[in-house]
Amino acid sequence: MTPPDTQATILGKRHRVTSPPAPPGEDSGEILLRFGPGIPADEQHALRARWREVPVPAAQPPRRRRRGWLISTAVVATAAVLLWLLLRPTPAPAVVAVQVQAPAGTLHCGQTADLVGVVTTDGQAGPVTYRWLRGDGQDSGELVRTAHKGERRLRVHLRWTVRGPGRFRGTARLRIAHQRTPMEAKAGFTYVCP
């Protein structure tokens, strides 16, 4: 058996820092190894000061900062104006008169009645909100027709198909709902199928 080698690492032995012996019962177990010649003590303070300094970025001239702020503000203001112009609600045209035209004559088996509502406006552009109310209880719900500038007469249709044998009197009302006082008109047709 060979005796343990006390100088297994020459570098470790050569650079081992000796510390005062630990009191009995305590062993720190720390070994400090250093490689290379190290930094001379007189340069250590200069190097530490250099590493601790944080370079401050050069400030932009005030005029350049102001110009960037003004350009950003102008772009945001322009975008806000464009959005307002595109999304603002358009006023509805005033409805002057409403009438409903029913098909002339009697409808026969399986035919469809085309009731035509004629809405007369003041010629302004905008949406006209209306609904058809059928005599059998059916409601079309709110419908919208957009009037163009100068368009005074709007035509809206209700197609009503009746099937099966029998005799039927159908009526429909056209109600314009977007005004303070709703306007309406009604018309009817007759269906006969033997």
PDB file of C-alpha atoms in Angstrom:
ATOM      1  CA  MET A   1       0.000   0.000   0.000  1.00  0.00           C
ATOM      2  CA  THR A   2       1.279   3.452  -0.895  1.00  0.00           C
ATOM      3  CA  PRO A   3       1.261   6.323   1.518  1.00  0.00           C
ATOM      4  CA  PRO A   4      -1.159   9.195   0.692  1.00  0.00           C
ATOM      5  CA  ASP A   5       0.342  11.929  -1.446  1.00  0.00           C
ATOM      6  CA  THR A   6       0.308  15.168   0.516  1.00  0.00           C
ATOM      7  CA  GLN A   7       1.339  17.245  -2.482  1.00  0.00           C
ATOM      8  CA  ALA A   8      -1.182  15.932  -5.033  1.00  0.00           C
ATOM      9  CA  THR A   9      -1.740  19.361  -6.536  1.00  0.00           C
ATOM     10  CA  ILE A  10       1.228  21.605  -6.530  1.00  0.00           C
ATOM     11  CA  LEU A  11      -0.857  24.646  -7.511  1.00  0.00           C
ATOM     12  CA  GLY A  12      -3.319  23.928  -4.773  1.00  0.00           C
ATOM     13  CA  LYS A  13      -0.555  23.593  -2.264  1.00  0.00           C
ATOM     14  CA  ARG A  14       1.336  26.598  -3.513  1.00  0.00           C
ATOM     15  CA  HIS A  15      -1.684  28.967  -3.505  1.00  0.00           C
ATOM     16  CA  ARG A  16      -3.433  27.650  -0.454  1.00  0.00           C
ATOM     17  CA  VAL A  17      -4.306  30.460   1.916  1.00  0.00           C
ATOM     18  CA  THR A  18      -3.580  29.576   5.418  1.00  0.00           C
ATOM     19  CA  SER A  19      -5.987  30.756   7.995  1.00  0.00           C
ATOM     20  CA  PRO A  20      -5.655  30.621  11.713  1.00  0.00           C
ATOM     21  CA  PRO A  21      -6.453  27.176  12.980  1.00  0.00           C
ATOM     22  CA  ALA A  22     -10.076  26.596  13.764  1.00  0.00           C
ATOM     23  CA  PRO A  23     -10.997  26.117  17.394  1.00  0.00           C
ATOM     24  CA  PRO A  24     -11.280  22.506  18.399  1.00  0.00           C
ATOM     25  CA  GLY A  25     -14.530  20.947  17.197  1.00  0.00           C
ATOM     26  CA  GLU A  26     -15.038  23.434  14.328  1.00  0.00           C
ATOM     27  CA  ASP A  27     -13.753  22.987  10.804  1.00  0.00           C
ATOM     28  CA  SER A  28     -14.522  25.674   8.217  1.00  0.00           C
ATOM     29  CA  GLY A  29     -13.480  23.451   5.317  1.00  0.00           C
ATOM     30  CA  GLU A  30     -12.931  26.438   2.997  1.00  0.00           C
ATOM     31  CA  ILE A  31      -9.948  26.479   0.673  1.00  0.00           C
ATOM     32  CA  LEU A  32      -9.203  29.540  -1.449  1.00  0.00           C
ATOM     33  CA  LEU A  33      -7.373  28.791  -4.707  1.00  0.00           C
ATOM     34  CA  ARG A  34      -6.028  31.578  -6.896  1.00  0.00           C
ATOM     35  CA  PHE A  35      -4.584  31.271 -10.377  1.00  0.00           C
ATOM     36  CA  GLY A  36      -2.383  33.779 -12.156  1.00  0.00           C
ATOM     37  CA  PRO A  37      -0.371  36.646 -10.856  1.00  0.00           C
ATOM     38  CA  GLY A  38      -3.410  38.603  -9.602  1.00  0.00           C
ATOM     39  CA  ILE A  39      -3.994  42.359  -9.621  1.00  0.00           C
ATOM     40  CA  PRO A  40      -1.540  44.592  -7.860  1.00  0.00           C
ATOM     41  CA  ALA A  41      -3.038  46.262  -4.794  1.00  0.00           C
ATOM     42  CA  ASP A  42      -2.511  49.809  -6.098  1.00  0.00           C
ATOM     43  CA  GLU A  43      -4.621  49.110  -9.231  1.00  0.00           C
ATOM     44  CA  GLN A  44      -7.475  47.356  -7.413  1.00  0.00           C
ATOM     45  CA  HIS A  45      -9.099  50.595  -6.216  1.00  0.00           C
ATOM     46  CA  ALA A  46      -8.978  52.164  -9.697  1.00  0.00           C
ATOM     47  CA  LEU A  47     -10.555  49.055 -11.267  1.00  0.00           C
ATOM     48  CA  ARG A  48     -13.302  48.884  -8.661  1.00  0.00           C
ATOM     49  CA  ALA A  49     -14.165  52.543  -9.226  1.00  0.00           C
ATOM     50  CA  ARG A  50     -14.271  52.016 -13.007  1.00  0.00           C
ATOM     51  CA  TRP A  51     -16.646  49.051 -12.714  1.00  0.00           C
ATOM     52  CA  ARG A  52     -18.970  50.836 -10.298  1.00  0.00           C
ATOM     53  CA  GLU A  53     -19.468  53.869 -12.530  1.00  0.00           C
ATOM     54  CA  VAL A  54     -22.641  53.622 -14.577  1.00  0.00           C
ATOM     55  CA  PRO A  55     -22.383  55.603 -17.788  1.00  0.00           C
ATOM     56  CA  VAL A  56     -25.211  58.115 -18.066  1.00  0.00           C
ATOM     57  CA  PRO A  57     -26.755  58.207 -21.547  1.00  0.00           C
ATOM     58  CA  ALA A  58     -26.340  61.505 -23.272  1.00  0.00           C
ATOM     59  CA  ALA A  59     -29.551  63.530 -23.078  1.00  0.00           C
ATOM     60  CA  GLN A  60     -31.192  64.541 -26.324  1.00  0.00           C
ATOM     61  CA  PRO A  61     -31.272  68.215 -27.023  1.00  0.00           C
ATOM     62  CA  PRO A  62     -34.544  69.797 -25.792  1.00  0.00           C
ATOM     63  CA  ARG A  63     -35.599  70.799 -29.314  1.00  0.00           C
ATOM     64  CA  ARG A  64     -35.442  67.195 -30.575  1.00  0.00           C
ATOM     65  CA  ARG A  65     -37.477  65.937 -27.590  1.00  0.00           C
ATOM     66  CA  ARG A  66     -40.081  68.648 -28.123  1.00  0.00           C
ATOM     67  CA  ARG A  67     -40.360  67.828 -31.839  1.00  0.00           C
ATOM     68  CA  GLY A  68     -41.006  64.134 -31.113  1.00  0.00           C
ATOM     69  CA  TRP A  69     -43.669  65.014 -28.558  1.00  0.00           C
ATOM     70  CA  LEU A  70     -45.419  67.388 -30.996  1.00  0.00           C
ATOM     71  CA  ILE A  71     -45.410  64.828 -33.814  1.00  0.00           C
ATOM     72  CA  SER A  72     -46.877  62.149 -31.531  1.00  0.00           C
ATOM     73  CA  THR A  73     -49.596  64.507 -30.325  1.00  0.00           C
ATOM     74  CA  ALA A  74     -50.479  65.509 -33.905  1.00  0.00           C
ATOM     75  CA  VAL A  75     -50.789  61.868 -35.012  1.00  0.00           C
ATOM     76  CA  VAL A  76     -53.029  60.964 -32.058  1.00  0.00           C
ATOM     77  CA  ALA A  77     -55.228  64.044 -32.596  1.00  0.00           C
ATOM     78  CA  THR A  78     -55.622  63.273 -36.312  1.00  0.00           C
ATOM     79  CA  ALA A  79     -56.583  59.664 -35.563  1.00  0.00           C
ATOM     80  CA  ALA A  80     -59.136  60.819 -32.969  1.00  0.00           C
ATOM     81  CA  VAL A  81     -60.781  63.254 -35.420  1.00  0.00           C
ATOM     82  CA  LEU A  82     -60.980  60.593 -38.151  1.00  0.00           C
ATOM     83  CA  LEU A  83     -62.556  58.083 -35.766  1.00  0.00           C
ATOM     84  CA  TRP A  84     -65.080  60.650 -34.603  1.00  0.00           C
ATOM     85  CA  LEU A  85     -66.037  61.485 -38.206  1.00  0.00           C
ATOM     86  CA  LEU A  86     -66.442  57.819 -39.126  1.00  0.00           C
ATOM     87  CA  LEU A  87     -68.250  56.625 -35.997  1.00  0.00           C
ATOM     88  CA  ARG A  88     -70.520  59.541 -35.119  1.00  0.00           C
ATOM     89  CA  PRO A  89     -74.218  58.822 -35.414  1.00  0.00           C
ATOM     90  CA  THR A  90     -75.859  60.352 -38.451  1.00  0.00           C
ATOM     91  CA  PRO A  91     -79.186  62.093 -37.890  1.00  0.00           C
ATOM     92  CA  ALA A  92     -82.194  60.353 -39.391  1.00  0.00           C
ATOM     93  CA  PRO A  93     -84.139  62.142 -42.109  1.00  0.00           C
ATOM     94  CA  ALA A  94     -87.574  63.458 -41.198  1.00  0.00           C
ATOM     95  CA  VAL A  95     -90.410  61.320 -42.550  1.00  0.00           C
ATOM     96  CA  VAL A  96     -93.145  63.409 -44.137  1.00  0.00           C
ATOM     97  CA  ALA A  97     -95.590  60.692 -45.241  1.00  0.00           C
ATOM     98  CA  VAL A  98     -96.068  56.903 -45.274  1.00  0.00           C
ATOM     99  CA  GLN A  99     -98.301  54.780 -47.468  1.00  0.00           C
ATOM    100  CA  VAL A 100     -98.640  51.062 -48.260  1.00  0.00           C
ATOM    101  CA  GLN A 101     -99.687  49.686 -51.643  1.00  0.00           C
ATOM    102  CA  ALA A 102    -101.259  46.213 -51.722  1.00  0.00           C
ATOM    103  CA  PRO A 103    -101.533  44.002 -54.800  1.00  0.00           C
ATOM    104  CA  ALA A 104    -104.635  44.709 -56.864  1.00  0.00           C
ATOM    105  CA  GLY A 105    -107.139  41.914 -57.240  1.00  0.00           C
ATOM    106  CA  THR A 106    -107.458  38.605 -55.467  1.00  0.00           C
ATOM    107  CA  LEU A 107    -104.522  36.256 -54.875  1.00  0.00           C
ATOM    108  CA  HIS A 108    -104.998  32.574 -55.633  1.00  0.00           C
ATOM    109  CA  CYS A 109    -103.484  29.296 -54.366  1.00  0.00           C
ATOM    110  CA  GLY A 110     -99.799  29.573 -53.395  1.00  0.00           C
ATOM    111  CA  GLN A 111     -99.288  33.150 -54.607  1.00  0.00           C
ATOM    112  CA  THR A 112     -97.161  35.701 -52.753  1.00  0.00           C
ATOM    113  CA  ALA A 113     -98.471  39.153 -51.885  1.00  0.00           C
ATOM    114  CA  ASP A 114     -95.911  41.928 -52.409  1.00  0.00           C
ATOM    115  CA  LEU A 115     -96.884  44.865 -50.220  1.00  0.00           C
ATOM    116  CA  VAL A 116     -94.857  47.988 -51.025  1.00  0.00           C
ATOM    117  CA  GLY A 117     -94.334  50.691 -48.441  1.00  0.00           C
ATOM    118  CA  VAL A 118     -93.499  54.152 -49.734  1.00  0.00           C
ATOM    119  CA  VAL A 119     -91.775  56.403 -47.205  1.00  0.00           C
ATOM    120  CA  THR A 120     -91.515  60.082 -48.150  1.00  0.00           C
ATOM    121  CA  THR A 121     -88.635  61.971 -46.459  1.00  0.00           C
ATOM    122  CA  ASP A 122     -87.288  65.509 -46.398  1.00  0.00           C
ATOM    123  CA  GLY A 123     -84.351  64.504 -48.645  1.00  0.00           C
ATOM    124  CA  GLN A 124     -81.683  64.312 -45.947  1.00  0.00           C
ATOM    125  CA  ALA A 125     -79.313  61.345 -45.811  1.00  0.00           C
ATOM    126  CA  GLY A 126     -79.460  58.859 -42.956  1.00  0.00           C
ATOM    127  CA  PRO A 127     -81.117  55.724 -41.615  1.00  0.00           C
ATOM    128  CA  VAL A 128     -84.886  55.214 -41.565  1.00  0.00           C
ATOM    129  CA  THR A 129     -86.033  52.637 -38.993  1.00  0.00           C
ATOM    130  CA  TYR A 130     -89.271  50.800 -39.691  1.00  0.00           C
ATOM    131  CA  ARG A 131     -91.142  47.539 -39.003  1.00  0.00           C
ATOM    132  CA  TRP A 132     -93.892  45.534 -40.652  1.00  0.00           C
ATOM    133  CA  LEU A 133     -96.775  44.302 -38.457  1.00  0.00           C
ATOM    134  CA  ARG A 134     -98.895  41.612 -40.103  1.00  0.00           C
ATOM    135  CA  GLY A 135    -102.559  40.995 -39.261  1.00  0.00           C
ATOM    136  CA  ASP A 136    -101.789  37.396 -38.260  1.00  0.00           C
ATOM    137  CA  GLY A 137     -99.542  38.618 -35.406  1.00  0.00           C
ATOM    138  CA  GLN A 138     -96.159  38.340 -37.134  1.00  0.00           C
ATOM    139  CA  ASP A 139     -93.702  41.200 -36.497  1.00  0.00           C
ATOM    140  CA  SER A 140     -90.693  41.760 -38.761  1.00  0.00           C
ATOM    141  CA  GLY A 141     -88.664  43.385 -35.989  1.00  0.00           C
ATOM    142  CA  GLU A 142     -86.782  46.626 -36.543  1.00  0.00           C
ATOM    143  CA  LEU A 143     -85.460  47.052 -40.068  1.00  0.00           C
ATOM    144  CA  VAL A 144     -83.284  49.887 -41.370  1.00  0.00           C
ATOM    145  CA  ARG A 145     -83.169  51.439 -44.822  1.00  0.00           C
ATOM    146  CA  THR A 146     -80.536  54.100 -45.481  1.00  0.00           C
ATOM    147  CA  ALA A 147     -81.657  57.149 -47.437  1.00  0.00           C
ATOM    148  CA  HIS A 148     -79.154  58.974 -49.621  1.00  0.00           C
ATOM    149  CA  LYS A 149     -78.951  62.765 -49.862  1.00  0.00           C
ATOM    150  CA  GLY A 150     -81.730  64.032 -52.140  1.00  0.00           C
ATOM    151  CA  GLU A 151     -83.637  60.712 -52.108  1.00  0.00           C
ATOM    152  CA  ARG A 152     -87.178  61.689 -51.105  1.00  0.00           C
ATOM    153  CA  ARG A 153     -89.078  58.426 -51.665  1.00  0.00           C
ATOM    154  CA  LEU A 154     -87.933  55.136 -50.160  1.00  0.00           C
ATOM    155  CA  ARG A 155     -89.574  51.863 -51.166  1.00  0.00           C
ATOM    156  CA  VAL A 156     -89.645  48.955 -48.699  1.00  0.00           C
ATOM    157  CA  HIS A 157     -91.213  45.552 -49.416  1.00  0.00           C
ATOM    158  CA  LEU A 158     -93.072  42.901 -47.434  1.00  0.00           C
ATOM    159  CA  ARG A 159     -93.518  39.586 -49.237  1.00  0.00           C
ATOM    160  CA  TRP A 160     -96.272  37.458 -47.691  1.00  0.00           C
ATOM    161  CA  THR A 161     -96.936  33.942 -48.979  1.00  0.00           C
ATOM    162  CA  VAL A 162    -100.236  32.248 -48.133  1.00  0.00           C
ATOM    163  CA  ARG A 163    -100.733  28.493 -48.734  1.00  0.00           C
ATOM    164  CA  GLY A 164    -103.605  26.071 -48.463  1.00  0.00           C
ATOM    165  CA  PRO A 165    -107.296  26.085 -49.268  1.00  0.00           C
ATOM    166  CA  GLY A 166    -109.660  28.705 -47.961  1.00  0.00           C
ATOM    167  CA  ARG A 167    -110.409  32.395 -47.954  1.00  0.00           C
ATOM    168  CA  PHE A 168    -108.132  34.884 -46.146  1.00  0.00           C
ATOM    169  CA  ARG A 169    -108.060  38.653 -45.715  1.00  0.00           C
ATOM    170  CA  GLY A 170    -104.501  39.777 -44.932  1.00  0.00           C
ATOM    171  CA  THR A 171    -103.590  43.216 -43.608  1.00  0.00           C
ATOM    172  CA  ALA A 172    -100.178  44.681 -42.902  1.00  0.00           C
ATOM    173  CA  ARG A 173     -99.104  47.906 -41.233  1.00  0.00           C
ATOM    174  CA  LEU A 174     -95.869  49.753 -41.913  1.00  0.00           C
ATOM    175  CA  ARG A 175     -94.697  51.666 -38.836  1.00  0.00           C
ATOM    176  CA  ILE A 176     -91.886  54.255 -38.939  1.00  0.00           C
ATOM    177  CA  ALA A 177     -90.383  54.187 -35.465  1.00  0.00           C
ATOM    178  CA  HIS A 178     -87.381  56.504 -35.448  1.00  0.00           C
ATOM    179  CA  GLN A 179     -89.360  59.725 -34.999  1.00  0.00           C
ATOM    180  CA  ARG A 180     -90.862  61.216 -31.842  1.00  0.00           C
ATOM    181  CA  THR A 181     -94.384  60.412 -33.010  1.00  0.00           C
ATOM    182  CA  PRO A 182     -94.474  57.131 -34.945  1.00  0.00           C
ATOM    183  CA  MET A 183     -96.137  57.238 -38.343  1.00  0.00           C
ATOM    184  CA  GLU A 184     -97.882  54.268 -39.903  1.00  0.00           C
ATOM    185  CA  ALA A 185    -100.011  53.169 -42.823  1.00  0.00           C
ATOM    186  CA  LYS A 186    -101.776  49.910 -43.657  1.00  0.00           C
ATOM    187  CA  ALA A 187    -103.146  47.991 -46.598  1.00  0.00           C
ATOM    188  CA  GLY A 188    -104.779  44.626 -47.192  1.00  0.00           C
ATOM    189  CA  PHE A 189    -105.276  41.916 -49.781  1.00  0.00           C
ATOM    190  CA  THR A 190    -107.641  39.010 -50.321  1.00  0.00           C
ATOM    191  CA  TYR A 191    -106.580  35.376 -50.827  1.00  0.00           C
ATOM    192  CA  VAL A 192    -108.914  32.694 -52.190  1.00  0.00           C
ATOM    193  CA  CYS A 193    -108.003  29.060 -52.847  1.00  0.00           C
ATOM    194  CA  PRO A 194    -110.803  26.547 -53.550  1.00  0.00           C
TER     195      PRO A 194
END
